[in-house]
PDB file of C-alpha atoms in Angstrom:
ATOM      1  CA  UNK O   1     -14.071 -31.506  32.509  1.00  0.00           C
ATOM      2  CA  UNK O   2     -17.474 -31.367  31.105  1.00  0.00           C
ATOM      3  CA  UNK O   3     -15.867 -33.431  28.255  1.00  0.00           C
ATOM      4  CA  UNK O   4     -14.380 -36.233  30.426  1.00  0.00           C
ATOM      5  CA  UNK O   5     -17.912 -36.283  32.024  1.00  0.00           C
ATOM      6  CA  UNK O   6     -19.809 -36.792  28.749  1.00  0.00           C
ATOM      7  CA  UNK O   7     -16.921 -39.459  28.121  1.00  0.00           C
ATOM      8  CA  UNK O   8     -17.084 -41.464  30.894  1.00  0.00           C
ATOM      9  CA  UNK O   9     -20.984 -41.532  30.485  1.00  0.00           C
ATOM     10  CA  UNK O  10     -20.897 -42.867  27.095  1.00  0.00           C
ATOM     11  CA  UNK O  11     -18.548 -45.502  27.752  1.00  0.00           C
ATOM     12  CA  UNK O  12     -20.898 -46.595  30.980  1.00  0.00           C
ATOM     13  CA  UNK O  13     -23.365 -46.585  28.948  1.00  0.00           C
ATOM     14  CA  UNK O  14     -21.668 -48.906  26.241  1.00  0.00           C
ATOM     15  CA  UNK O  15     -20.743 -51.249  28.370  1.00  0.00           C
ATOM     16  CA  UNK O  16     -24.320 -51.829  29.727  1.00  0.00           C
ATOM     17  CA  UNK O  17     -26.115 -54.576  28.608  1.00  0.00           C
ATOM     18  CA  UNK O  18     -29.194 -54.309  26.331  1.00  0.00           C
ATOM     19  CA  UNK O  19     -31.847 -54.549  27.888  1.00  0.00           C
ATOM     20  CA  UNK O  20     -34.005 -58.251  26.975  1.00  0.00           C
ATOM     21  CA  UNK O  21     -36.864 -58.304  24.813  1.00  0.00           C
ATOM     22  CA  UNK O  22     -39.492 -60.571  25.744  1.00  0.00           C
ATOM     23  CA  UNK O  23     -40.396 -63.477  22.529  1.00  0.00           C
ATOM     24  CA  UNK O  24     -44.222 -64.527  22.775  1.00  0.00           C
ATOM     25  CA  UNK O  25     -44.293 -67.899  21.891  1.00  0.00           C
ATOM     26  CA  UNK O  26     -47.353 -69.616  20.968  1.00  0.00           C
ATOM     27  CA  UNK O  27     -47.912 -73.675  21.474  1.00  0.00           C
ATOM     28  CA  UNK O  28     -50.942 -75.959  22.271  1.00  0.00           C
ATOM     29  CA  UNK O  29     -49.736 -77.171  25.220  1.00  0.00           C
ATOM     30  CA  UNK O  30     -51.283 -80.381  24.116  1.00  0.00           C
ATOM     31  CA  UNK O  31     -48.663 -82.368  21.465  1.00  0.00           C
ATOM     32  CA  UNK O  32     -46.501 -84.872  23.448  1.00  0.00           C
ATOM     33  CA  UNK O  33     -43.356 -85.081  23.511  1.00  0.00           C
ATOM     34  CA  UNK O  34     -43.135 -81.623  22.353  1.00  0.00           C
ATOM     35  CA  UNK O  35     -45.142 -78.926  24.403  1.00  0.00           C
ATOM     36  CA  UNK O  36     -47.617 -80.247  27.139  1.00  0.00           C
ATOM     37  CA  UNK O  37     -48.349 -79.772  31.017  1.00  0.00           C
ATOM     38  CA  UNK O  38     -47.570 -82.463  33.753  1.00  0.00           C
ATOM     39  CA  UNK O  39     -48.046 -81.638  37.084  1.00  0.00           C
ATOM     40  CA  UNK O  40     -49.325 -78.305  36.100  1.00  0.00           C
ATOM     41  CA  UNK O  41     -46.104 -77.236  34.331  1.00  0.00           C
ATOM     42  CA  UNK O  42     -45.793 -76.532  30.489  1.00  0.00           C
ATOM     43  CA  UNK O  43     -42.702 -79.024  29.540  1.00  0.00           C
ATOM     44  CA  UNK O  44     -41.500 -81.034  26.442  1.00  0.00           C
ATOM     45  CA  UNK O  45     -38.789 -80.241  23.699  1.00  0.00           C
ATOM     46  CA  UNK O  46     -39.802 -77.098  22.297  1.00  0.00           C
ATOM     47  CA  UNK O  47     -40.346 -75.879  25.402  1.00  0.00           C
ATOM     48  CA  UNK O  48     -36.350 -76.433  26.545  1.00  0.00           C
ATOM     49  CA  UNK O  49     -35.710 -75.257  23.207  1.00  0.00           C
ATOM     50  CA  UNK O  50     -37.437 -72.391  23.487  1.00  0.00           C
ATOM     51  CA  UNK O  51     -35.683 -71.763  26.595  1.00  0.00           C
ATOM     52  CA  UNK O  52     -32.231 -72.724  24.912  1.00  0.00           C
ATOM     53  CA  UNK O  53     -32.691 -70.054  22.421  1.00  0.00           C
ATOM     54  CA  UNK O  54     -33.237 -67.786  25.139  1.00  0.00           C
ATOM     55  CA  UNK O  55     -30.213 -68.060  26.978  1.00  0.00           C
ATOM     56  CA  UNK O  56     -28.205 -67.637  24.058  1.00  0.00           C
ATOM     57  CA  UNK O  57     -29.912 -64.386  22.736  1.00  0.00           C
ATOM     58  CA  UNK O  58     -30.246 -62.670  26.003  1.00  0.00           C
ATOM     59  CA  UNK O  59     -33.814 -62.635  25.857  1.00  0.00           C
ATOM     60  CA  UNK O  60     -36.706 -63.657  27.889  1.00  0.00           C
ATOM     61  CA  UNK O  61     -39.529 -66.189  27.409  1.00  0.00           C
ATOM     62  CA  UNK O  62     -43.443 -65.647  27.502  1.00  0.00           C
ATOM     63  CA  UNK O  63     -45.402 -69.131  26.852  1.00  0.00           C
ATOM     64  CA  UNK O  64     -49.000 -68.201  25.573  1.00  0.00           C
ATOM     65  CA  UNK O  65     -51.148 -71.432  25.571  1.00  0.00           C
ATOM     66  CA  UNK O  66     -54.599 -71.732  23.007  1.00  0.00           C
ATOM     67  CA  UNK O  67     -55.661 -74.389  20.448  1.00  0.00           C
ATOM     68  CA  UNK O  68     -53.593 -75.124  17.762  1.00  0.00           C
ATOM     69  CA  UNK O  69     -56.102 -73.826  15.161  1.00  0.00           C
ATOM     70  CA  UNK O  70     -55.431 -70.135  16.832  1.00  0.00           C
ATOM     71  CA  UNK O  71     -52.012 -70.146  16.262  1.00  0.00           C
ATOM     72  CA  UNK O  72     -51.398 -68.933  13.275  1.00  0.00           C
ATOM     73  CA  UNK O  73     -54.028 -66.128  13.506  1.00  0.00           C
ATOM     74  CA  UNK O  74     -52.891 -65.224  16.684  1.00  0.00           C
ATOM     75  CA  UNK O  75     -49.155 -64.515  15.179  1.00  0.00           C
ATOM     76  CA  UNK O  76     -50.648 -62.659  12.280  1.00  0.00           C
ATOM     77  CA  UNK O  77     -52.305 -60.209  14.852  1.00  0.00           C
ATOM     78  CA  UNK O  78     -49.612 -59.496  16.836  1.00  0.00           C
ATOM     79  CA  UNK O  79     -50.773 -61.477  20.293  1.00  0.00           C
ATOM     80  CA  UNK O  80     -47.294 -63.376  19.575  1.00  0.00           C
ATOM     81  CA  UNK O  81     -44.058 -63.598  18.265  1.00  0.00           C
ATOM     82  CA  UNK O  82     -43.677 -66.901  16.779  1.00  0.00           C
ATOM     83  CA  UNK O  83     -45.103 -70.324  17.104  1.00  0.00           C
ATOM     84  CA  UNK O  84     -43.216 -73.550  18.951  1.00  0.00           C
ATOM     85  CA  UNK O  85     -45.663 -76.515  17.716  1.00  0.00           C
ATOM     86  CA  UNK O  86     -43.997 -78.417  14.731  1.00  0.00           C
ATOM     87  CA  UNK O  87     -45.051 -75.905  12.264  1.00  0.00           C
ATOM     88  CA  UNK O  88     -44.222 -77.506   9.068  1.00  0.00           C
ATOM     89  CA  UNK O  89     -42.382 -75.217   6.093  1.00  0.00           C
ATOM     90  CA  UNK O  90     -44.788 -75.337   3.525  1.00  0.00           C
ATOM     91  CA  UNK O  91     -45.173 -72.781   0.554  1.00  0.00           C
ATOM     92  CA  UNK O  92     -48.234 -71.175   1.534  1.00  0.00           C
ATOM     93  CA  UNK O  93     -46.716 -70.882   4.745  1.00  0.00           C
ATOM     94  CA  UNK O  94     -43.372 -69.753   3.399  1.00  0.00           C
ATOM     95  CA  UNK O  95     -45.140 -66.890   1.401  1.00  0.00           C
ATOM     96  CA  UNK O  96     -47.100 -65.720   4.160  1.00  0.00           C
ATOM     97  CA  UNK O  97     -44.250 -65.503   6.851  1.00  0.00           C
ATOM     98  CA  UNK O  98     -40.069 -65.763   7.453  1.00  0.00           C
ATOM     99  CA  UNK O  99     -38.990 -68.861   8.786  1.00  0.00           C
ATOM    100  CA  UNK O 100     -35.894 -69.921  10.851  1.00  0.00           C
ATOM    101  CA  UNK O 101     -34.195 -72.837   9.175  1.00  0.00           C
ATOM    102  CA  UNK O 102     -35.522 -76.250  10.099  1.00  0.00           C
ATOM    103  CA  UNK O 103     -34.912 -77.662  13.915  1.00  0.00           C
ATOM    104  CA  UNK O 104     -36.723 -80.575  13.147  1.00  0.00           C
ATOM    105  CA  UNK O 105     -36.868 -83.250   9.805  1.00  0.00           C
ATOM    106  CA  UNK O 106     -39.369 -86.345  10.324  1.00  0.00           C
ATOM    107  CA  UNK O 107     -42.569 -87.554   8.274  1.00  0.00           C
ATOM    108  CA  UNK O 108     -45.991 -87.849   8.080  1.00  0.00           C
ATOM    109  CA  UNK O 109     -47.379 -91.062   9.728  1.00  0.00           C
ATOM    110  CA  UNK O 110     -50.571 -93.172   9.438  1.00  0.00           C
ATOM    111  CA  UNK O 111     -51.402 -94.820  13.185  1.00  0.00           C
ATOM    112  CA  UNK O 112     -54.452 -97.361  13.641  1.00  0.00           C
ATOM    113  CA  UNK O 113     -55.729 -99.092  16.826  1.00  0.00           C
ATOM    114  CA  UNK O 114     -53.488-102.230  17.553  1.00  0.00           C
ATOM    115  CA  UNK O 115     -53.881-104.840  15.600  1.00  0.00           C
ATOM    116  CA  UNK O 116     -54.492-102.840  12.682  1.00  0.00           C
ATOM    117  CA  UNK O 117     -58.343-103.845  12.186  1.00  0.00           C
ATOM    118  CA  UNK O 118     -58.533-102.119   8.778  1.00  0.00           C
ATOM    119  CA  UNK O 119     -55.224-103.364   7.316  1.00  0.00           C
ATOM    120  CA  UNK O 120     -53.680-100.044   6.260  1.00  0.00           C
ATOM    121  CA  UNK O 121     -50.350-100.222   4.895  1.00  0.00           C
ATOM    122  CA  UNK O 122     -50.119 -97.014   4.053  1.00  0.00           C
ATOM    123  CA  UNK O 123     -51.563 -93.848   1.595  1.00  0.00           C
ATOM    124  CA  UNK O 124     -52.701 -96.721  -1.303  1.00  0.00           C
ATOM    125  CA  UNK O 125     -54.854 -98.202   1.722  1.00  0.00           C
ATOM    126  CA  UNK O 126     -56.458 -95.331   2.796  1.00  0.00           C
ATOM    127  CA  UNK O 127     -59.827 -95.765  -0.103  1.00  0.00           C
ATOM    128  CA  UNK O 128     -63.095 -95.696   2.044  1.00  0.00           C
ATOM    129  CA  UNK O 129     -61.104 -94.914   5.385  1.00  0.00           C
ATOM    130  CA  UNK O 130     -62.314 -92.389   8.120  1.00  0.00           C
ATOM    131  CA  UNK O 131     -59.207 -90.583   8.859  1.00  0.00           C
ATOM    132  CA  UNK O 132     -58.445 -88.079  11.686  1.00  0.00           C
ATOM    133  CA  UNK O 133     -55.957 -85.137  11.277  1.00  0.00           C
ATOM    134  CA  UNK O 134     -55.800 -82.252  14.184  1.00  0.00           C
ATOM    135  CA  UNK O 135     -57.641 -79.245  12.699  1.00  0.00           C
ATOM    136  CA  UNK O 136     -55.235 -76.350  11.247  1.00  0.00           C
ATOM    137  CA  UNK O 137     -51.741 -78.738  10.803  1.00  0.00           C
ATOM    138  CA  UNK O 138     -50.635 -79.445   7.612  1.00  0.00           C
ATOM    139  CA  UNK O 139     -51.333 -83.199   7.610  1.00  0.00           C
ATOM    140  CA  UNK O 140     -55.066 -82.146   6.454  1.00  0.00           C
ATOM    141  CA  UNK O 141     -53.595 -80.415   3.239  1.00  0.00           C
ATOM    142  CA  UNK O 142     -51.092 -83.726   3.121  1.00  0.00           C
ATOM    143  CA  UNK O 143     -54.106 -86.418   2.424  1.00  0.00           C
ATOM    144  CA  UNK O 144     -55.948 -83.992   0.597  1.00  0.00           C
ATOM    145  CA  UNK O 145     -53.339 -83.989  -2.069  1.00  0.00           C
ATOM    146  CA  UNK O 146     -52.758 -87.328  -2.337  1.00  0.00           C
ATOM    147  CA  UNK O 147     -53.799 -89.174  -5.594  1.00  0.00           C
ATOM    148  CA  UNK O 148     -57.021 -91.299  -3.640  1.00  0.00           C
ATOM    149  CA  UNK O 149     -58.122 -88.264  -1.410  1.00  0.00           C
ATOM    150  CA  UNK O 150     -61.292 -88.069  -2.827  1.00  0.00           C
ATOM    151  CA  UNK O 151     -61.788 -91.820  -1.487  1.00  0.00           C
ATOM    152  CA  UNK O 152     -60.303 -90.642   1.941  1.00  0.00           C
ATOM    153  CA  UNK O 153     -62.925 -89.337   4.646  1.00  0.00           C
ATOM    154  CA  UNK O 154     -60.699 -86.885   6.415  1.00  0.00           C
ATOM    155  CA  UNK O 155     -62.363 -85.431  10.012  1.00  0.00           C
ATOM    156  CA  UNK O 156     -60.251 -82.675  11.778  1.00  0.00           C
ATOM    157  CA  UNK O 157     -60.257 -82.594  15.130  1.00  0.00           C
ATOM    158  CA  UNK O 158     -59.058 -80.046  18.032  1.00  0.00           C
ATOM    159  CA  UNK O 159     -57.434 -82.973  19.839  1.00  0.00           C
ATOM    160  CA  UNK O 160     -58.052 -86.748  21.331  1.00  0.00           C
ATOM    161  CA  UNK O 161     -57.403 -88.065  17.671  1.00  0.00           C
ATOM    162  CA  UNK O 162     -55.353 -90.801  19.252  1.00  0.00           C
ATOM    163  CA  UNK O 163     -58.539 -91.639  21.573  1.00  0.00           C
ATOM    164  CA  UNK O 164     -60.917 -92.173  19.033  1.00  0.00           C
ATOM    165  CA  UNK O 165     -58.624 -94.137  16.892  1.00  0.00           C
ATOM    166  CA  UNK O 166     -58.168 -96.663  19.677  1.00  0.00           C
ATOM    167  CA  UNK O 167     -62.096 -96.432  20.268  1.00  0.00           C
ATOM    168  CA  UNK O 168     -62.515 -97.218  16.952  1.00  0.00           C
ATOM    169  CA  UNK O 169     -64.464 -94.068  15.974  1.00  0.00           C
ATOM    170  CA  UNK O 170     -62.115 -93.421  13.130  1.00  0.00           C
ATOM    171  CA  UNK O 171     -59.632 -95.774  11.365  1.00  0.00           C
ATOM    172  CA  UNK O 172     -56.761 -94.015  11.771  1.00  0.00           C
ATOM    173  CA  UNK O 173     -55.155 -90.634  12.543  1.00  0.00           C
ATOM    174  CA  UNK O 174     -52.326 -88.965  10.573  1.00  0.00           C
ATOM    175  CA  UNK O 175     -49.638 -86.648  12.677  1.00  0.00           C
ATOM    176  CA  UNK O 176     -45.914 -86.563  12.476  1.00  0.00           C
ATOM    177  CA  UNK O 177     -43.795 -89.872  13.476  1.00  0.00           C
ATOM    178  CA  UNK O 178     -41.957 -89.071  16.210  1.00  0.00           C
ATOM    179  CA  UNK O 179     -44.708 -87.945  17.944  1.00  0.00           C
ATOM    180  CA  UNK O 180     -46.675 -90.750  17.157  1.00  0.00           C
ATOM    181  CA  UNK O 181     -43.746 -92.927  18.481  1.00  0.00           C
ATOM    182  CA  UNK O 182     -43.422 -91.090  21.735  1.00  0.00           C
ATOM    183  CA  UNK O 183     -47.194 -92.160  22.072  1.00  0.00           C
ATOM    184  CA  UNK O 184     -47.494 -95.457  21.685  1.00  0.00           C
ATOM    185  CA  UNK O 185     -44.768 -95.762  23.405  1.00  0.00           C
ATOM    186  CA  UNK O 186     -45.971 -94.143  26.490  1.00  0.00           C
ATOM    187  CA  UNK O 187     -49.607 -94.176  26.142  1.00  0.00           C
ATOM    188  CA  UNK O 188     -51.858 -96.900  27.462  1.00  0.00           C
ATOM    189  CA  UNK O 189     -54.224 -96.951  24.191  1.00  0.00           C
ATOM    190  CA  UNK O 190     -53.687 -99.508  21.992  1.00  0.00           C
ATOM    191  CA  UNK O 191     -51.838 -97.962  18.891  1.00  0.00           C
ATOM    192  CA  UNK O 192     -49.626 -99.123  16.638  1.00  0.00           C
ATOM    193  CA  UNK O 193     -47.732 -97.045  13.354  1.00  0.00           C
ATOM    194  CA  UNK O 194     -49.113 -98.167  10.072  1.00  0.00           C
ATOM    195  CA  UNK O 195     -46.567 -98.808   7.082  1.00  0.00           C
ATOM    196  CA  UNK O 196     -43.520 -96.091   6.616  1.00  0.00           C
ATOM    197  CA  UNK O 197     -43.712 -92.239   6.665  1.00  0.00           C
ATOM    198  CA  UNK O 198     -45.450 -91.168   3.270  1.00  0.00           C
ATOM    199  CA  UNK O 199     -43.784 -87.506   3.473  1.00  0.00           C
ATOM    200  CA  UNK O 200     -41.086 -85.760   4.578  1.00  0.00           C
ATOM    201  CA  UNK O 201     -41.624 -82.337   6.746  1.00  0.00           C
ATOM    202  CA  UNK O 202     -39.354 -79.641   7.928  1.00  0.00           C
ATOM    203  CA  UNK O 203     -40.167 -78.089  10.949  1.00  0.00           C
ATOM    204  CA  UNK O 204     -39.228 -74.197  11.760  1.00  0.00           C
ATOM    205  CA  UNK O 205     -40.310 -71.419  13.986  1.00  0.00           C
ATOM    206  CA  UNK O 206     -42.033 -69.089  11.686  1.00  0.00           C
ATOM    207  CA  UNK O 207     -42.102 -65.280  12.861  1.00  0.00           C
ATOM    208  CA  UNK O 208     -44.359 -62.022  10.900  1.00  0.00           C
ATOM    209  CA  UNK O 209     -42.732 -61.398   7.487  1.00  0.00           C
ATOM    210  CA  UNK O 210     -42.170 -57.749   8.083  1.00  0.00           C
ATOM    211  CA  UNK O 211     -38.743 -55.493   9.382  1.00  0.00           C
ATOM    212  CA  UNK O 212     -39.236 -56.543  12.526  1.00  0.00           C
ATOM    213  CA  UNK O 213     -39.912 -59.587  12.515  1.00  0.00           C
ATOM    214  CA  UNK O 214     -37.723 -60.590  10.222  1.00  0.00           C
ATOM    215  CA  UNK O 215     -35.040 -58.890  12.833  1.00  0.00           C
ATOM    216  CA  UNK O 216     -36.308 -61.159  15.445  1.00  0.00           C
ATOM    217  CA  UNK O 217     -36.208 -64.056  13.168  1.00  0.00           C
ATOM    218  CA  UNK O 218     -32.341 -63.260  12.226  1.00  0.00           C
ATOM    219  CA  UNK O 219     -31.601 -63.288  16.065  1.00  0.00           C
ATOM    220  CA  UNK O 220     -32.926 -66.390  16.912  1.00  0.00           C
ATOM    221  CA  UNK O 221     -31.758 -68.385  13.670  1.00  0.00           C
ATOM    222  CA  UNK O 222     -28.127 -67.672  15.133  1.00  0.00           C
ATOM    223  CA  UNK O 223     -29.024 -68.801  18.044  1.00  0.00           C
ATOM    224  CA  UNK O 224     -29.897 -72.180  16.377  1.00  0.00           C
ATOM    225  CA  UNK O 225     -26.945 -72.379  14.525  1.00  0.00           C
ATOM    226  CA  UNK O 226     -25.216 -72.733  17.927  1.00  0.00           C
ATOM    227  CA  UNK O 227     -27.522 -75.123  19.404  1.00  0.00           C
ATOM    228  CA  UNK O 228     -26.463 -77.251  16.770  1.00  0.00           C
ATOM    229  CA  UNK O 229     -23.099 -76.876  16.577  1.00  0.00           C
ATOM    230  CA  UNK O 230     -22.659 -77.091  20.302  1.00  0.00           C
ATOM    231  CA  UNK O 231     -24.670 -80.477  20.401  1.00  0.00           C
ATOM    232  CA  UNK O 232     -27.222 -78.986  22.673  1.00  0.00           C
ATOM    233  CA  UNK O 233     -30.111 -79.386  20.503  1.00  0.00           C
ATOM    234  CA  UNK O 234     -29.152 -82.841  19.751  1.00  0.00           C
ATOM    235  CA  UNK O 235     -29.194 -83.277  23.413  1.00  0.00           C
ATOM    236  CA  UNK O 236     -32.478 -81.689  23.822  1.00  0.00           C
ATOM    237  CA  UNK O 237     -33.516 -84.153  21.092  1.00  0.00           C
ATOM    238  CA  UNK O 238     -32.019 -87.034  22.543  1.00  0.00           C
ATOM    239  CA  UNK O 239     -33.930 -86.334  25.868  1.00  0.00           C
ATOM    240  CA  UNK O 240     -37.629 -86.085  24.783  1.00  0.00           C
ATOM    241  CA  UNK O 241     -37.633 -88.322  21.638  1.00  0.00           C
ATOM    242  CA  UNK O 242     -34.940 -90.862  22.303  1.00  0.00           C
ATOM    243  CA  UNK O 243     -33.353 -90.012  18.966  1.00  0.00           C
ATOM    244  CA  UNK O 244     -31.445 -86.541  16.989  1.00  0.00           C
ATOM    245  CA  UNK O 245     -34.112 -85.773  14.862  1.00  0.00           C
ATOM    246  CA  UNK O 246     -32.533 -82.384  14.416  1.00  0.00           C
ATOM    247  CA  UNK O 247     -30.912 -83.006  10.995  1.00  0.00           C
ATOM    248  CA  UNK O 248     -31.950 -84.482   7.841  1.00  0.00           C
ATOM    249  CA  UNK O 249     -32.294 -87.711   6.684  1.00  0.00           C
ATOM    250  CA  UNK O 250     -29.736 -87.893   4.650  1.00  0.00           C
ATOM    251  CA  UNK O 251     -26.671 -86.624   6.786  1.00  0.00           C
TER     252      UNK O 251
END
């Protein structure tokens, strides 16, 4: 009897769910299209990503807002799981922490105030330029290994880049190109995208490099592999930037 008991406990218990974790993810809340607040709610496509993910690993989500430039240090201490902000794959990055595969392929991208007063066509142009970069993204280490960077007067800022652009403070601002599309498409400054994308970036979700997180990291890469294969990151795409920039160039 006792047997039977034990038994029919163990098979209860087996057929219980696990219970959900809770992923910490860290974003800006300030990088339209992708993770910003409207009407006091945190929206954009990493955050339906994000929430995507969720559903299909069982889990639950914990947004945790700051400035970009404490993202990374705040994943390296533990205060959160991963980061959701277009973190770009590069190889310090890729020593320093396991990444997911890529969600995202686009470029770097020069914008200037409409009209383009300085005439920038692209890197070549940049000689004697004030350009602004958002302090802590890779687009910094981008100009600074260009050929003419020593020519290049690169400011980082913690945000309004596109504001003083259009102001005329600096000459130009460097982020990725679909965001810079999304604003000028649905900003009031007056912007405009200067010459073609100089580089191409890979964007992933990049989680600690240890047992666990690397188990954490395993979990939710499946869980992209199915977001692409059902279409529903495509879709999430599709919504927020008006184009699948979910798989590279090439394909």
């Amino acid at each position: 009897m006792r047997t039977l008991v034990l038994t029919a406990a163990l098979a209860l218990t087996t057929a219980l769910p696990a219970a959900a974790d809770t992923i910490r993810v860290g974003m800006s809340g300030g990088y339209f299209p992708f993770t910003f607040t409207r009407a006091d709610e945190l929206q954009g496509f990493e955050v339906d990503f994000l929430n995507a993910i969720a559903e299909e690993t069982g889990d639950e989500v914990e947004f945790v807002t700051m400035s970009f430039s404490g993202l990374i240090g705040a994943l390296e201490s533990n205060r959160i799981d991963t980061i959701a902000n277009q973190i770009t794959i590069t190889p310090e990055r890729e020593a320093a922490f396991a990444f997911t595969q890529p969600y995202v392929y686009d470029g770097a991208q020069i914008v200037t105030r409409e009209g383009n007063p300085a005439a920038i066509e692209g890197p070549d142009s940049l000689d004697g330029k004030t350009v602004a970069v958002n302090l802590g993204s890779n687009f910094e280490q981008l100009l600074r290994e260009l050929p003419n960077a020593d020519q290049i007067n690169i400011r980082t800022y913690e945000s309004n880049i596109e504001q003083d652009t259009a102001l005329g403070r600096v000459d130009a601002f460097v982020m990725d190109r679909v965001s810079s599309a999304q604003v000028i498409a649905q900003s009031p400054l007056p912007l405009e995208l200067a010459g073609e994308p100089f580089s191409e970036i890979r964007n992933a979700l990049p989680f600690r490099n240890d047992e666990a997180g690397q188990a954490l990291r395993d979990r939710v890469d499946a869980a992209i592999t199915t977001l692409k294969e059902n279409g529903t990151l495509a879709e999430i795409s599709q919504k927020w930037l008006d184009a699948d920039v979910t798989q590279p160039v090439s394909q």
